[in-house]
Short mmCIF file of C-alpha atoms in Angstrom, two decimals:
data_model
loop_
_atom_site.label_atom_id
_atom_site.label_comp_id
_atom_site.label_asym_id
_atom_site.label_seq_id
_atom_site.Cartn_x
_atom_site.Cartn_y
_atom_site.Cartn_z
CA MET A 1 -17.59 7.38 -62.89
CA LYS A 2 -15.43 4.48 -61.78
CA ASN A 3 -12.30 6.60 -61.94
CA LEU A 4 -14.04 9.25 -59.84
CA PHE A 5 -14.73 6.75 -57.04
CA VAL A 6 -11.11 5.58 -57.17
CA LYS A 7 -9.83 9.13 -56.85
CA ILE A 8 -12.14 9.83 -53.94
CA ALA A 9 -10.97 6.64 -52.15
CA VAL A 10 -7.31 7.49 -52.70
CA ALA A 11 -7.85 11.04 -51.44
CA GLY A 12 -9.55 9.66 -48.33
CA LEU A 13 -6.65 7.34 -47.61
CA LEU A 14 -4.17 10.18 -48.03
CA MET A 15 -6.15 12.23 -45.55
CA LEU A 16 -6.06 9.37 -43.02
CA VAL A 17 -2.31 8.79 -43.22
CA PRO A 18 -1.26 12.02 -41.43
CA ALA A 19 -3.79 11.33 -38.68
CA ILE A 20 -2.38 7.83 -38.14
CA ALA A 21 1.22 9.00 -38.25
CA GLN A 22 0.68 12.11 -36.14
CA ALA A 23 3.76 13.18 -34.23
CA ALA A 24 5.71 16.33 -33.55
CA GLU A 25 9.37 17.25 -33.43
CA GLY A 26 10.52 18.30 -29.99
CA TYR A 27 13.65 19.30 -28.11
CA SER A 28 14.74 18.45 -24.58
CA THR A 29 15.44 21.52 -22.45
CA ALA A 30 17.64 19.73 -19.91
CA ASN A 31 19.43 16.46 -19.29
CA VAL A 32 16.30 14.48 -18.55
CA ASN A 33 15.52 10.84 -17.83
CA MET A 34 13.42 9.01 -20.36
CA ARG A 35 11.35 6.62 -18.26
CA ALA A 36 9.43 3.40 -18.71
CA GLY A 37 6.16 5.12 -17.79
CA PRO A 38 4.59 8.53 -17.18
CA SER A 39 5.95 9.13 -13.66
CA THR A 40 9.29 9.82 -12.05
CA ARG A 41 8.79 6.58 -10.11
CA TYR A 42 9.03 4.39 -13.23
CA PRO A 43 12.50 3.05 -14.10
CA ALA A 44 14.74 5.28 -16.20
CA VAL A 45 15.64 3.74 -19.55
CA ALA A 46 17.91 6.48 -20.98
CA VAL A 47 19.13 10.02 -20.41
CA ILE A 48 18.27 12.56 -23.10
CA PRO A 49 20.94 15.30 -23.22
CA ALA A 50 19.81 18.92 -23.20
CA GLY A 51 19.01 20.25 -26.67
CA SER A 52 18.56 16.78 -28.20
CA SER A 53 15.86 16.23 -30.78
CA VAL A 54 13.02 13.87 -29.88
CA GLU A 55 9.97 12.67 -31.76
CA ILE A 56 6.80 13.17 -29.72
CA ARG A 57 4.52 10.21 -30.43
CA GLY A 58 1.68 11.15 -28.12
CA CYS A 59 0.81 12.65 -24.74
CA LEU A 60 -1.59 11.88 -21.93
CA SER A 61 -4.66 14.02 -21.39
CA ASP A 62 -4.71 13.84 -17.58
CA VAL A 63 -1.01 14.44 -16.83
CA ASN A 64 1.56 16.31 -18.85
CA TRP A 65 3.70 13.36 -19.89
CA CYS A 66 4.59 12.41 -23.43
CA ASP A 67 5.70 9.24 -25.18
CA VAL A 68 8.84 10.13 -27.13
CA GLU A 69 11.30 8.43 -29.42
CA PHE A 70 15.01 9.09 -28.98
CA TYR A 71 17.62 7.34 -31.13
CA GLY A 72 15.26 4.46 -31.80
CA GLY A 73 14.37 3.98 -28.15
CA ARG A 74 10.99 4.74 -26.64
CA GLY A 75 10.03 6.15 -23.28
CA TRP A 76 8.21 8.85 -21.36
CA VAL A 77 9.29 12.42 -20.56
CA SER A 78 7.48 15.16 -18.69
CA GLY A 79 6.18 17.90 -20.98
CA GLN A 80 7.87 20.51 -18.80
CA TYR A 81 11.21 19.33 -20.20
CA VAL A 82 10.18 19.22 -23.84
CA GLN A 83 9.71 22.11 -26.23
CA ALA A 84 8.30 22.12 -29.74
CA LEU A 85 8.24 24.68 -32.55
CA TYR A 86 4.88 26.45 -32.80
CA GLN A 87 4.27 29.50 -34.96
CA GLN A 88 7.98 30.16 -35.33
CA ARG A 89 8.70 29.96 -31.62
CA ARG A 90 9.49 27.22 -29.14
CA ILE A 91 6.87 26.43 -26.57
CA TYR A 92 6.75 23.89 -23.77
CA VAL A 93 4.54 20.98 -24.70
CA GLY A 94 1.25 21.17 -22.80
CA PRO A 95 -2.32 19.96 -23.32
CA GLN A 96 -3.36 23.24 -24.93
CA TYR A 97 -0.80 22.67 -27.69
CA TYR A 98 -1.43 18.99 -28.42
CA ARG A 99 -3.93 19.59 -31.18
CA PRO A 100 -2.14 22.55 -32.87
CA LEU A 101 1.11 20.59 -32.83
CA GLY A 102 -0.54 17.48 -34.23
CA ILE A 103 0.22 15.40 -31.11
CA PRO A 104 -2.32 12.63 -30.49
CA VAL A 105 -3.77 12.08 -27.04
CA ILE A 106 -2.96 8.52 -26.00
CA ARG A 107 -3.25 6.17 -23.03
CA PHE A 108 -0.58 4.22 -21.23
CA SER A 109 -0.68 0.52 -20.43
CA VAL A 110 2.30 -1.17 -18.82
CA ASP A 111 1.43 -4.54 -20.36
CA ASN A 112 1.22 -3.36 -23.96
CA TYR A 113 3.99 -0.78 -23.80
CA TRP A 114 6.50 -2.92 -21.94
CA ASP A 115 5.74 -5.95 -24.12
CA ARG A 116 6.59 -3.84 -27.14
CA TYR A 117 9.70 -2.02 -25.94
CA TYR A 118 11.17 -3.47 -22.74
CA ARG A 119 11.21 -7.25 -22.94
CA ASN A 120 15.00 -7.26 -22.60
CA ARG A 121 15.07 -4.98 -19.56
CA ASP A 122 15.69 -6.24 -16.03
CA PHE A 123 12.59 -4.55 -14.64
CA TYR A 124 10.38 -6.38 -17.12
CA ARG A 125 10.22 -9.42 -14.81
CA ASP A 126 8.32 -7.25 -12.30
CA ARG A 127 5.80 -6.18 -14.92
CA ASP A 128 2.83 -7.67 -13.04
CA ARG A 129 3.49 -5.49 -9.99
CA TRP A 130 4.31 -2.42 -12.08
CA SER A 131 1.06 -2.88 -14.02
CA ARG A 132 -0.84 -1.89 -10.86
CA GLY A 133 0.95 1.44 -10.83
CA PRO A 134 4.26 2.71 -9.41
CA ASP A 135 2.67 3.56 -6.06
CA TYR A 136 1.52 -0.03 -5.63
CA TYR A 137 4.92 -1.35 -6.74
CA TYR A 138 6.82 0.73 -4.21
CA ARG A 139 4.29 0.03 -1.45
CA ASP A 140 4.60 -3.69 -2.14
CA ARG A 141 8.38 -3.44 -2.19
CA ASP A 142 8.43 -1.47 1.06
CA ASN A 143 6.17 -4.07 2.68
CA ARG A 144 8.47 -6.85 1.54
CA ASP A 145 11.53 -4.97 2.79
CA ARG A 146 9.82 -4.38 6.14
CA ASP A 147 8.91 -8.06 6.40
CA ASN A 148 12.52 -8.98 5.68
CA ARG A 149 13.75 -6.53 8.32
CA ASP A 150 11.27 -7.96 10.83
CA ARG A 151 12.47 -11.48 10.09
CA ASP A 152 16.09 -10.37 10.46
CA ARG A 153 15.30 -8.64 13.75
CA ASN A 154 13.47 -11.70 15.06
CA TRP A 155 16.37 -13.87 13.96
CA ARG A 156 18.84 -11.61 15.78
CA GLU A 157 16.66 -11.53 18.88
CA ARG A 158 16.39 -15.31 18.91
CA ASP A 159 20.14 -15.58 18.52
CA GLY A 160 20.62 -13.02 21.29
CA ASP A 161 18.32 -14.96 23.59
CA ARG A 162 20.12 -18.19 22.79
CA ASP A 163 23.49 -16.56 23.40
CA GLY A 164 22.18 -15.20 26.72
CA ARG A 165 20.93 -18.64 27.74
CA ASP A 166 24.25 -20.15 26.74
CA ARG A 167 26.13 -17.59 28.82
CA ASP A 168 23.84 -18.21 31.81
CA ARG A 169 24.31 -21.95 31.45
CA ASP A 170 28.08 -21.54 31.16
CA TRP A 171 28.06 -19.29 34.25
CA ARG A 172 26.03 -21.81 36.23
CA ASP A 173 28.24 -24.66 35.04
CA ASP A 174 31.33 -22.72 36.08
CA ASN A 175 29.86 -22.00 39.51
CA GLN A 176 28.81 -25.60 39.98
CA ARG A 177 32.25 -26.78 38.93
CA ASP A 178 33.88 -24.36 41.35
CA ASP A 179 31.54 -25.55 44.11
CA ARG A 180 32.44 -29.16 43.39
CA GLN A 181 36.13 -28.37 43.38
CA ARG A 182 35.86 -26.50 46.70
CA GLY A 183 33.90 -29.41 48.22
CA GLU A 184 36.48 -31.90 47.01
CA ARG A 185 39.30 -29.79 48.49
CA GLN A 186 37.45 -29.54 51.80
CA ARG A 187 36.89 -33.31 51.93
CA ASP A 188 40.53 -33.91 51.08
CA ASP A 189 41.55 -31.54 53.88
CA ARG A 190 39.33 -33.36 56.36
CA ARG A 191 40.65 -36.74 55.32
CA GLY A 192 44.16 -35.36 55.60
CA ASP A 193 43.45 -34.23 59.15
CA ASP A 194 42.16 -37.68 60.04
CA ARG A 195 45.26 -39.37 58.64
CA ARG A 196 47.82 -36.96 60.08
CA PRO A 197 49.64 -38.65 63.07
CA ASP A 198 50.33 -36.92 66.37
CA ARG A 199 53.82 -35.49 66.57
CA ARG A 200 54.24 -37.25 69.83
CA ASP A 201 54.18 -40.53 67.99
CA PHE A 202 57.48 -39.42 66.50
CA ASP A 203 58.98 -37.38 69.31
CA CYS A 204 58.42 -39.69 72.31
CA ARG A 205 61.00 -42.26 73.24
CA PRO A 206 60.67 -44.93 75.81
CA GLY A 207 61.34 -43.52 79.26
CA ASP A 208 60.69 -39.91 78.06
CA PRO A 209 58.67 -38.24 80.88
CA THR A 210 56.92 -35.97 78.34
CA CYS A 211 55.07 -38.85 76.76
CA ASP A 212 51.71 -39.90 78.03
CA GLU A 213 51.47 -43.40 79.28
#
């Protein structure tokens, strides 16, 4: 009786192993990016050449994206670029074929997935923003870029205003300097007129009838 229970337990474990290790062999149909998440907006982590073999580890139920393994690396590829062998023919991987192909339906979490596979990647430092979804990440990035552009524009406008004020001040200074110089020349001319002696002081000689007495 004891041996019977042992055999039943072993048989149960053997039945569980395939379910735990479910996966399917697939083939890429084009040169396709393997990405860090199930969207074309996630960073690309590798390029899978057309015709390359990939191991399909699981697919999402709501969108046709699959978690695949390629040369030891992990990432996500759209099911429309992956085929698998089903009943002696290749079919594109889609939700209707997940169960017949033995592909588990899985979920995606940036935190867990990136912690496991992408700690050494540059984009990992932005994990908190990516964890809210690629749309949020790009919206946040666009907002930051727009803020930076606004700051740059304000900075240029302030510089332009300052340059304009400097030019106006220089123009006024030049005009005032010119006015001062003209005034000084006019005063010098007037003083010169006052100092200039009458020619008669030089031309008249005693007894000359042209001189005034």
